[in-house]
mmCIF file with all atom_site columns, C-alpha atoms in Angstrom:
data_model
loop_
_atom_site.group_PDB
_atom_site.id
_atom_site.type_symbol
_atom_site.label_atom_id
_atom_site.label_alt_id
_atom_site.label_comp_id
_atom_site.label_asym_id
_atom_site.label_entity_id
_atom_site.label_seq_id
_atom_site.pdbx_PDB_ins_code
_atom_site.Cartn_x
_atom_site.Cartn_y
_atom_site.Cartn_z
_atom_site.occupancy
_atom_site.B_iso_or_equiv
_atom_site.pdbx_formal_charge
_atom_site.auth_seq_id
_atom_site.auth_comp_id
_atom_site.auth_asym_id
_atom_site.auth_atom_id
_atom_site.pdbx_PDB_model_num
ATOM 1   C CA . THR A 1 1   ? -12.161 -12.514 -32.773 1.00 0.00 ? 19  THR A CA 1
ATOM 2   C CA . ARG A 1 2   ? -11.341 -9.766  -35.271 1.00 0.00 ? 20  ARG A CA 1
ATOM 3   C CA . ALA A 1 3   ? -9.619  -9.669  -38.363 1.00 0.00 ? 21  ALA A CA 1
ATOM 4   C CA . GLY A 1 4   ? -8.378  -6.743  -40.466 1.00 0.00 ? 22  GLY A CA 1
ATOM 5   C CA . ILE A 1 5   ? -8.571  -7.214  -44.217 1.00 0.00 ? 23  ILE A CA 1
ATOM 6   C CA . PRO A 1 6   ? -6.469  -4.631  -46.654 1.00 0.00 ? 24  PRO A CA 1
ATOM 7   C CA . PHE A 1 7   ? -8.593  -1.506  -47.338 1.00 0.00 ? 25  PHE A CA 1
ATOM 8   C CA . GLY A 1 8   ? -10.373 -1.271  -50.805 1.00 0.00 ? 26  GLY A CA 1
ATOM 9   C CA . HIS A 1 9   ? -11.375 -4.724  -51.676 1.00 0.00 ? 27  HIS A CA 1
ATOM 10  C CA . SER A 1 10  ? -14.866 -4.409  -52.903 1.00 0.00 ? 28  SER A CA 1
ATOM 11  C CA . TRP A 1 11  ? -15.268 -8.344  -51.866 1.00 0.00 ? 29  TRP A CA 1
ATOM 12  C CA . ASP A 1 12  ? -14.026 -9.986  -48.788 1.00 0.00 ? 30  ASP A CA 1
ATOM 13  C CA . SER A 1 13  ? -14.570 -14.097 -48.675 1.00 0.00 ? 31  SER A CA 1
ATOM 14  C CA . ALA A 1 14  ? -14.202 -16.859 -45.979 1.00 0.00 ? 32  ALA A CA 1
ATOM 15  C CA . ARG A 1 15  ? -14.125 -20.920 -46.074 1.00 0.00 ? 33  ARG A CA 1
ATOM 16  C CA . GLY A 1 16  ? -15.294 -23.294 -43.366 1.00 0.00 ? 34  GLY A CA 1
ATOM 17  C CA . ASP A 1 17  ? -12.890 -25.072 -41.302 1.00 0.00 ? 35  ASP A CA 1
ATOM 18  C CA . THR A 1 18  ? -13.372 -28.203 -42.463 1.00 0.00 ? 36  THR A CA 1
ATOM 19  C CA . SER A 1 19  ? -14.168 -29.838 -46.291 1.00 0.00 ? 37  SER A CA 1
ATOM 20  C CA . GLN A 1 20  ? -16.139 -32.654 -47.474 1.00 0.00 ? 38  GLN A CA 1
ATOM 21  C CA . THR A 1 21  ? -15.712 -34.788 -50.013 1.00 0.00 ? 39  THR A CA 1
ATOM 22  C CA . LYS A 1 22  ? -18.723 -37.267 -49.914 1.00 0.00 ? 40  LYS A CA 1
ATOM 23  C CA . GLY A 1 23  ? -22.392 -37.779 -49.517 1.00 0.00 ? 41  GLY A CA 1
ATOM 24  C CA . VAL A 1 24  ? -25.112 -34.912 -50.261 1.00 0.00 ? 42  VAL A CA 1
ATOM 25  C CA . ARG A 1 25  ? -24.521 -32.337 -47.976 1.00 0.00 ? 43  ARG A CA 1
ATOM 26  C CA . THR A 1 26  ? -26.840 -29.240 -47.083 1.00 0.00 ? 44  THR A CA 1
ATOM 27  C CA . VAL A 1 27  ? -26.768 -25.822 -45.984 1.00 0.00 ? 45  VAL A CA 1
ATOM 28  C CA . MET A 1 28  ? -28.834 -23.293 -45.008 1.00 0.00 ? 46  MET A CA 1
ATOM 29  C CA . PHE A 1 29  ? -28.126 -19.685 -44.671 1.00 0.00 ? 47  PHE A CA 1
ATOM 30  C CA . HIS A 1 30  ? -30.133 -16.448 -43.807 1.00 0.00 ? 48  HIS A CA 1
ATOM 31  C CA . VAL A 1 31  ? -29.185 -13.163 -45.199 1.00 0.00 ? 49  VAL A CA 1
ATOM 32  C CA . ASN A 1 32  ? -29.070 -10.289 -42.454 1.00 0.00 ? 50  ASN A CA 1
ATOM 33  C CA . GLU A 1 33  ? -27.954 -7.475  -44.803 1.00 0.00 ? 51  GLU A CA 1
ATOM 34  C CA . ILE A 1 34  ? -26.414 -7.144  -47.927 1.00 0.00 ? 52  ILE A CA 1
ATOM 35  C CA . GLY A 1 35  ? -24.070 -4.517  -48.637 1.00 0.00 ? 53  GLY A CA 1
ATOM 36  C CA . PRO A 1 36  ? -23.642 -2.554  -51.615 1.00 0.00 ? 54  PRO A CA 1
ATOM 37  C CA . THR A 1 37  ? -21.607 -5.177  -53.904 1.00 0.00 ? 55  THR A CA 1
ATOM 38  C CA . GLY A 1 38  ? -23.737 -7.908  -52.717 1.00 0.00 ? 56  GLY A CA 1
ATOM 39  C CA . ILE A 1 39  ? -23.523 -11.447 -50.942 1.00 0.00 ? 57  ILE A CA 1
ATOM 40  C CA . ALA A 1 40  ? -22.735 -14.743 -52.413 1.00 0.00 ? 58  ALA A CA 1
ATOM 41  C CA . ILE A 1 41  ? -22.743 -18.291 -50.738 1.00 0.00 ? 59  ILE A CA 1
ATOM 42  C CA . GLY A 1 42  ? -20.903 -21.149 -52.372 1.00 0.00 ? 60  GLY A CA 1
ATOM 43  C CA . LEU A 1 43  ? -18.525 -23.823 -52.520 1.00 0.00 ? 61  LEU A CA 1
ATOM 44  C CA . ALA A 1 44  ? -14.407 -23.406 -52.826 1.00 0.00 ? 62  ALA A CA 1
ATOM 45  C CA . ASN A 1 45  ? -11.413 -25.262 -52.366 1.00 0.00 ? 63  ASN A CA 1
ATOM 46  C CA . GLY A 1 46  ? -8.081  -24.146 -50.302 1.00 0.00 ? 64  GLY A CA 1
ATOM 47  C CA . ALA A 1 47  ? -6.776  -22.291 -53.288 1.00 0.00 ? 65  ALA A CA 1
ATOM 48  C CA . ALA A 1 48  ? -9.885  -20.484 -53.725 1.00 0.00 ? 66  ALA A CA 1
ATOM 49  C CA . PRO A 1 49  ? -8.695  -16.442 -53.069 1.00 0.00 ? 67  PRO A CA 1
ATOM 50  C CA . LEU A 1 50  ? -10.251 -14.556 -50.157 1.00 0.00 ? 68  LEU A CA 1
ATOM 51  C CA . THR A 1 51  ? -9.704  -11.155 -51.482 1.00 0.00 ? 69  THR A CA 1
ATOM 52  C CA . ASN A 1 52  ? -11.828 -11.434 -54.042 1.00 0.00 ? 70  ASN A CA 1
ATOM 53  C CA . TYR A 1 53  ? -15.507 -13.194 -54.544 1.00 0.00 ? 71  TYR A CA 1
ATOM 54  C CA . ILE A 1 54  ? -15.804 -16.855 -54.727 1.00 0.00 ? 72  ILE A CA 1
ATOM 55  C CA . GLY A 1 55  ? -15.834 -18.045 -57.752 1.00 0.00 ? 73  GLY A CA 1
ATOM 56  C CA . ALA A 1 56  ? -13.564 -15.389 -59.306 1.00 0.00 ? 74  ALA A CA 1
ATOM 57  C CA . ASP A 1 57  ? -11.433 -18.180 -60.286 1.00 0.00 ? 75  ASP A CA 1
ATOM 58  C CA . ASN A 1 58  ? -12.003 -22.104 -61.271 1.00 0.00 ? 76  ASN A CA 1
ATOM 59  C CA . ASN A 1 59  ? -11.258 -22.891 -57.573 1.00 0.00 ? 77  ASN A CA 1
ATOM 60  C CA . GLY A 1 60  ? -15.110 -21.985 -56.633 1.00 0.00 ? 78  GLY A CA 1
ATOM 61  C CA . VAL A 1 61  ? -18.740 -21.483 -57.368 1.00 0.00 ? 79  VAL A CA 1
ATOM 62  C CA . GLN A 1 62  ? -21.113 -19.114 -56.132 1.00 0.00 ? 80  GLN A CA 1
ATOM 63  C CA . TYR A 1 63  ? -24.761 -18.001 -56.006 1.00 0.00 ? 81  TYR A CA 1
ATOM 64  C CA . TRP A 1 64  ? -25.072 -14.326 -55.815 1.00 0.00 ? 82  TRP A CA 1
ATOM 65  C CA . ASN A 1 65  ? -27.705 -12.227 -54.450 1.00 0.00 ? 83  ASN A CA 1
ATOM 66  C CA . ILE A 1 66  ? -28.584 -10.527 -57.968 1.00 0.00 ? 84  ILE A CA 1
ATOM 67  C CA . GLY A 1 67  ? -29.674 -14.340 -59.012 1.00 0.00 ? 85  GLY A CA 1
ATOM 68  C CA . GLN A 1 68  ? -26.514 -14.922 -61.191 1.00 0.00 ? 86  GLN A CA 1
ATOM 69  C CA . THR A 1 69  ? -24.110 -18.090 -60.391 1.00 0.00 ? 87  THR A CA 1
ATOM 70  C CA . ARG A 1 70  ? -20.771 -17.307 -60.880 1.00 0.00 ? 88  ARG A CA 1
ATOM 71  C CA . LYS A 1 71  ? -17.557 -20.086 -61.505 1.00 0.00 ? 89  LYS A CA 1
ATOM 72  C CA . ASN A 1 72  ? -14.145 -19.326 -63.303 1.00 0.00 ? 90  ASN A CA 1
ATOM 73  C CA . GLY A 1 73  ? -14.869 -15.588 -63.373 1.00 0.00 ? 91  GLY A CA 1
ATOM 74  C CA . THR A 1 74  ? -17.778 -15.840 -65.168 1.00 0.00 ? 92  THR A CA 1
ATOM 75  C CA . TRP A 1 75  ? -21.554 -17.014 -65.595 1.00 0.00 ? 93  TRP A CA 1
ATOM 76  C CA . ALA A 1 76  ? -21.988 -20.351 -64.692 1.00 0.00 ? 94  ALA A CA 1
ATOM 77  C CA . GLY A 1 77  ? -24.853 -20.706 -66.284 1.00 0.00 ? 95  GLY A CA 1
ATOM 78  C CA . VAL A 1 78  ? -27.188 -21.200 -64.084 1.00 0.00 ? 96  VAL A CA 1
ATOM 79  C CA . GLN A 1 79  ? -30.063 -18.406 -62.702 1.00 0.00 ? 97  GLN A CA 1
ATOM 80  C CA . PRO A 1 80  ? -31.653 -19.290 -59.370 1.00 0.00 ? 98  PRO A CA 1
ATOM 81  C CA . PRO A 1 81  ? -34.146 -16.173 -58.045 1.00 0.00 ? 99  PRO A CA 1
ATOM 82  C CA . SER A 1 82  ? -32.220 -13.335 -57.030 1.00 0.00 ? 100 SER A CA 1
ATOM 83  C CA . PHE A 1 83  ? -32.297 -12.475 -52.877 1.00 0.00 ? 101 PHE A CA 1
ATOM 84  C CA . THR A 1 84  ? -32.202 -10.002 -50.471 1.00 0.00 ? 102 THR A CA 1
ATOM 85  C CA . THR A 1 85  ? -32.108 -9.079  -46.675 1.00 0.00 ? 103 THR A CA 1
ATOM 86  C CA . GLY A 1 86  ? -34.200 -11.462 -44.659 1.00 0.00 ? 104 GLY A CA 1
ATOM 87  C CA . ASP A 1 87  ? -34.250 -14.350 -46.687 1.00 0.00 ? 105 ASP A CA 1
ATOM 88  C CA . THR A 1 88  ? -33.065 -17.810 -46.360 1.00 0.00 ? 106 THR A CA 1
ATOM 89  C CA . ILE A 1 89  ? -30.672 -19.532 -48.784 1.00 0.00 ? 107 ILE A CA 1
ATOM 90  C CA . GLY A 1 90  ? -30.270 -23.435 -49.077 1.00 0.00 ? 108 GLY A CA 1
ATOM 91  C CA . MET A 1 91  ? -26.960 -24.922 -50.978 1.00 0.00 ? 109 MET A CA 1
ATOM 92  C CA . ARG A 1 92  ? -27.107 -28.737 -51.780 1.00 0.00 ? 110 ARG A CA 1
ATOM 93  C CA . ALA A 1 93  ? -23.759 -30.225 -52.616 1.00 0.00 ? 111 ALA A CA 1
ATOM 94  C CA . ASP A 1 94  ? -23.522 -33.364 -54.014 1.00 0.00 ? 112 ASP A CA 1
ATOM 95  C CA . PHE A 1 95  ? -20.318 -35.110 -53.908 1.00 0.00 ? 113 PHE A CA 1
ATOM 96  C CA . ASN A 1 96  ? -21.058 -38.192 -55.498 1.00 0.00 ? 114 ASN A CA 1
ATOM 97  C CA . ALA A 1 97  ? -22.394 -36.203 -59.039 1.00 0.00 ? 115 ALA A CA 1
ATOM 98  C CA . HIS A 1 98  ? -19.784 -33.553 -58.415 1.00 0.00 ? 116 HIS A CA 1
ATOM 99  C CA . THR A 1 99  ? -22.762 -30.825 -58.281 1.00 0.00 ? 117 THR A CA 1
ATOM 100 C CA . VAL A 1 100 ? -24.251 -27.690 -56.329 1.00 0.00 ? 118 VAL A CA 1
ATOM 101 C CA . ALA A 1 101 ? -27.465 -26.639 -56.534 1.00 0.00 ? 119 ALA A CA 1
ATOM 102 C CA . PHE A 1 102 ? -29.121 -23.486 -54.660 1.00 0.00 ? 120 PHE A CA 1
ATOM 103 C CA . ASN A 1 103 ? -32.756 -22.468 -53.891 1.00 0.00 ? 121 ASN A CA 1
ATOM 104 C CA . LYS A 1 104 ? -34.654 -19.527 -51.795 1.00 0.00 ? 122 LYS A CA 1
ATOM 105 C CA . GLY A 1 105 ? -36.769 -20.082 -49.229 1.00 0.00 ? 123 GLY A CA 1
ATOM 106 C CA . GLY A 1 106 ? -37.338 -23.963 -49.359 1.00 0.00 ? 124 GLY A CA 1
ATOM 107 C CA . GLY A 1 107 ? -38.512 -23.596 -52.839 1.00 0.00 ? 125 GLY A CA 1
ATOM 108 C CA . ALA A 1 108 ? -37.327 -25.405 -55.970 1.00 0.00 ? 126 ALA A CA 1
ATOM 109 C CA . TRP A 1 109 ? -33.382 -26.617 -56.703 1.00 0.00 ? 127 TRP A CA 1
ATOM 110 C CA . SER A 1 110 ? -32.058 -24.892 -58.992 1.00 0.00 ? 128 SER A CA 1
ATOM 111 C CA . SER A 1 111 ? -29.806 -26.453 -62.199 1.00 0.00 ? 129 SER A CA 1
ATOM 112 C CA . THR A 1 112 ? -26.849 -28.118 -61.368 1.00 0.00 ? 130 THR A CA 1
ATOM 113 C CA . ILE A 1 113 ? -23.126 -26.752 -61.787 1.00 0.00 ? 131 ILE A CA 1
ATOM 114 C CA . ASP A 1 114 ? -20.258 -29.346 -62.148 1.00 0.00 ? 132 ASP A CA 1
ATOM 115 C CA . ILE A 1 115 ? -17.882 -28.959 -58.838 1.00 0.00 ? 133 ILE A CA 1
ATOM 116 C CA . THR A 1 116 ? -15.254 -31.432 -60.598 1.00 0.00 ? 134 THR A CA 1
ATOM 117 C CA . SER A 1 117 ? -12.931 -28.455 -60.921 1.00 0.00 ? 135 SER A CA 1
ATOM 118 C CA . LEU A 1 118 ? -12.824 -28.184 -57.109 1.00 0.00 ? 136 LEU A CA 1
ATOM 119 C CA . GLY A 1 119 ? -11.145 -31.027 -56.254 1.00 0.00 ? 137 GLY A CA 1
ATOM 120 C CA . THR A 1 120 ? -11.370 -33.388 -53.559 1.00 0.00 ? 138 THR A CA 1
ATOM 121 C CA . ASP A 1 121 ? -11.452 -31.417 -50.609 1.00 0.00 ? 139 ASP A CA 1
ATOM 122 C CA . VAL A 1 122 ? -14.534 -28.661 -50.836 1.00 0.00 ? 140 VAL A CA 1
ATOM 123 C CA . PHE A 1 123 ? -15.726 -26.319 -48.211 1.00 0.00 ? 141 PHE A CA 1
ATOM 124 C CA . VAL A 1 124 ? -18.073 -24.020 -47.678 1.00 0.00 ? 142 VAL A CA 1
ATOM 125 C CA . ALA A 1 125 ? -17.668 -20.184 -48.426 1.00 0.00 ? 143 ALA A CA 1
ATOM 126 C CA . VAL A 1 126 ? -18.947 -17.142 -48.304 1.00 0.00 ? 144 VAL A CA 1
ATOM 127 C CA . SER A 1 127 ? -18.688 -13.663 -50.044 1.00 0.00 ? 145 SER A CA 1
ATOM 128 C CA . LEU A 1 128 ? -19.518 -10.451 -48.663 1.00 0.00 ? 146 LEU A CA 1
ATOM 129 C CA . GLY A 1 129 ? -19.681 -7.333  -50.465 1.00 0.00 ? 147 GLY A CA 1
ATOM 130 C CA . SER A 1 130 ? -18.284 -3.989  -49.238 1.00 0.00 ? 148 SER A CA 1
ATOM 131 C CA . SER A 1 131 ? -18.162 -0.604  -50.224 1.00 0.00 ? 149 SER A CA 1
ATOM 132 C CA . THR A 1 132 ? -14.172 0.689   -51.653 1.00 0.00 ? 150 THR A CA 1
ATOM 133 C CA . THR A 1 133 ? -15.325 4.363   -50.627 1.00 0.00 ? 151 THR A CA 1
ATOM 134 C CA . GLY A 1 134 ? -17.280 4.243   -47.734 1.00 0.00 ? 152 GLY A CA 1
ATOM 135 C CA . GLN A 1 135 ? -18.883 2.579   -45.114 1.00 0.00 ? 153 GLN A CA 1
ATOM 136 C CA . ALA A 1 136 ? -21.098 -0.545  -45.969 1.00 0.00 ? 154 ALA A CA 1
ATOM 137 C CA . ALA A 1 137 ? -22.267 -3.800  -43.819 1.00 0.00 ? 155 ALA A CA 1
ATOM 138 C CA . ALA A 1 138 ? -23.052 -7.475  -45.104 1.00 0.00 ? 156 ALA A CA 1
ATOM 139 C CA . SER A 1 139 ? -23.999 -9.999  -42.743 1.00 0.00 ? 157 SER A CA 1
ATOM 140 C CA . ILE A 1 140 ? -25.147 -13.937 -42.704 1.00 0.00 ? 158 ILE A CA 1
ATOM 141 C CA . THR A 1 141 ? -25.683 -16.401 -40.855 1.00 0.00 ? 159 THR A CA 1
ATOM 142 C CA . ILE A 1 142 ? -25.630 -20.226 -41.160 1.00 0.00 ? 160 ILE A CA 1
ATOM 143 C CA . THR A 1 143 ? -28.956 -21.879 -39.891 1.00 0.00 ? 161 THR A CA 1
ATOM 144 C CA . SER A 1 144 ? -28.449 -25.309 -40.209 1.00 0.00 ? 162 SER A CA 1
ATOM 145 C CA . ASP A 1 145 ? -26.056 -27.870 -42.073 1.00 0.00 ? 163 ASP A CA 1
ATOM 146 C CA . ASP A 1 146 ? -25.381 -31.684 -42.209 1.00 0.00 ? 164 ASP A CA 1
ATOM 147 C CA . TRP A 1 147 ? -22.133 -30.815 -43.785 1.00 0.00 ? 165 TRP A CA 1
ATOM 148 C CA . ASN A 1 148 ? -20.293 -33.526 -41.371 1.00 0.00 ? 166 ASN A CA 1
ATOM 149 C CA . ASP A 1 149 ? -21.866 -36.948 -40.443 1.00 0.00 ? 167 ASP A CA 1
ATOM 150 C CA . TYR A 1 150 ? -23.144 -36.114 -36.830 1.00 0.00 ? 168 TYR A CA 1
ATOM 151 C CA . PRO A 1 151 ? -26.345 -35.760 -35.482 1.00 0.00 ? 169 PRO A CA 1
ATOM 152 C CA . TRP A 1 152 ? -25.816 -32.215 -34.669 1.00 0.00 ? 170 TRP A CA 1
ATOM 153 C CA . THR A 1 153 ? -24.726 -28.905 -36.519 1.00 0.00 ? 171 THR A CA 1
ATOM 154 C CA . THR A 1 154 ? -20.725 -28.887 -37.167 1.00 0.00 ? 172 THR A CA 1
ATOM 155 C CA . LEU A 1 155 ? -20.094 -26.296 -39.847 1.00 0.00 ? 173 LEU A CA 1
ATOM 156 C CA . ASN A 1 156 ? -17.999 -23.657 -38.703 1.00 0.00 ? 174 ASN A CA 1
ATOM 157 C CA . ILE A 1 157 ? -17.397 -20.505 -40.958 1.00 0.00 ? 175 ILE A CA 1
ATOM 158 C CA . VAL A 1 158 ? -19.195 -19.166 -37.925 1.00 0.00 ? 176 VAL A CA 1
ATOM 159 C CA . ALA A 1 159 ? -21.011 -21.221 -35.274 1.00 0.00 ? 177 ALA A CA 1
ATOM 160 C CA . VAL A 1 160 ? -24.393 -22.083 -36.203 1.00 0.00 ? 178 VAL A CA 1
ATOM 161 C CA . GLY A 1 161 ? -26.488 -19.032 -34.905 1.00 0.00 ? 179 GLY A CA 1
ATOM 162 C CA . ASP A 1 162 ? -23.598 -16.455 -35.136 1.00 0.00 ? 180 ASP A CA 1
ATOM 163 C CA . SER A 1 163 ? -23.074 -13.881 -37.703 1.00 0.00 ? 181 SER A CA 1
ATOM 164 C CA . MET A 1 164 ? -20.170 -13.578 -39.962 1.00 0.00 ? 182 MET A CA 1
ATOM 165 C CA . THR A 1 165 ? -20.221 -9.394  -40.639 1.00 0.00 ? 183 THR A CA 1
ATOM 166 C CA . ASN A 1 166 ? -18.241 -7.584  -42.466 1.00 0.00 ? 184 ASN A CA 1
ATOM 167 C CA . PRO A 1 167 ? -19.066 -3.818  -40.720 1.00 0.00 ? 185 PRO A CA 1
ATOM 168 C CA . VAL A 1 168 ? -16.874 -1.228  -42.846 1.00 0.00 ? 186 VAL A CA 1
ATOM 169 C CA . PRO A 1 169 ? -14.179 -1.715  -44.945 1.00 0.00 ? 187 PRO A CA 1
ATOM 170 C CA . GLY A 1 170 ? -11.186 -3.059  -43.413 1.00 0.00 ? 188 GLY A CA 1
ATOM 171 C CA . LEU A 1 171 ? -12.615 -5.053  -40.779 1.00 0.00 ? 189 LEU A CA 1
ATOM 172 C CA . ARG A 1 172 ? -14.018 -8.612  -40.520 1.00 0.00 ? 190 ARG A CA 1
ATOM 173 C CA . THR A 1 173 ? -16.009 -9.983  -37.557 1.00 0.00 ? 191 THR A CA 1
ATOM 174 C CA . PHE A 1 174 ? -16.041 -13.456 -36.685 1.00 0.00 ? 192 PHE A CA 1
ATOM 175 C CA . PRO A 1 175 ? -17.897 -13.704 -33.240 1.00 0.00 ? 193 PRO A CA 1
ATOM 176 C CA . ALA A 1 176 ? -16.105 -15.671 -30.737 1.00 0.00 ? 194 ALA A CA 1
#
């Protein structure tokens, strides 16, 4: 399935289709390709704008590939390691404590970021940077998750093993 997005955005984001409100949940991502603006993974509520990066306002929080976290449009105070193509990134959301932490390559978890402002229904979200002037690619794959209370993987930004790809400005691809 393909969906067009307005040409000229430097960021485009997507949310999962299932929110979560309880427990400790972990999602792992594999970074396939990073566009000129970057890739960010994180959490968002249903009000987060998808034509900007997650964390551009108080409806989301993200870990950007340059090793920066963002919330409410500014630095979130936590600086995990930078990541690049080929890296595996972990995200652990603790809904009991209202926090999120990140790691790179199975290493130590970062300090936590408060997610209370996101409210009660929180979704996994990713932001893919693109170019406003030419062709650029960015791609990330969800490799595992325990987002729901099932013994199998259930998270559907895209199916586990599939990729979300922003191959050129103006076109976002979600594998069927």
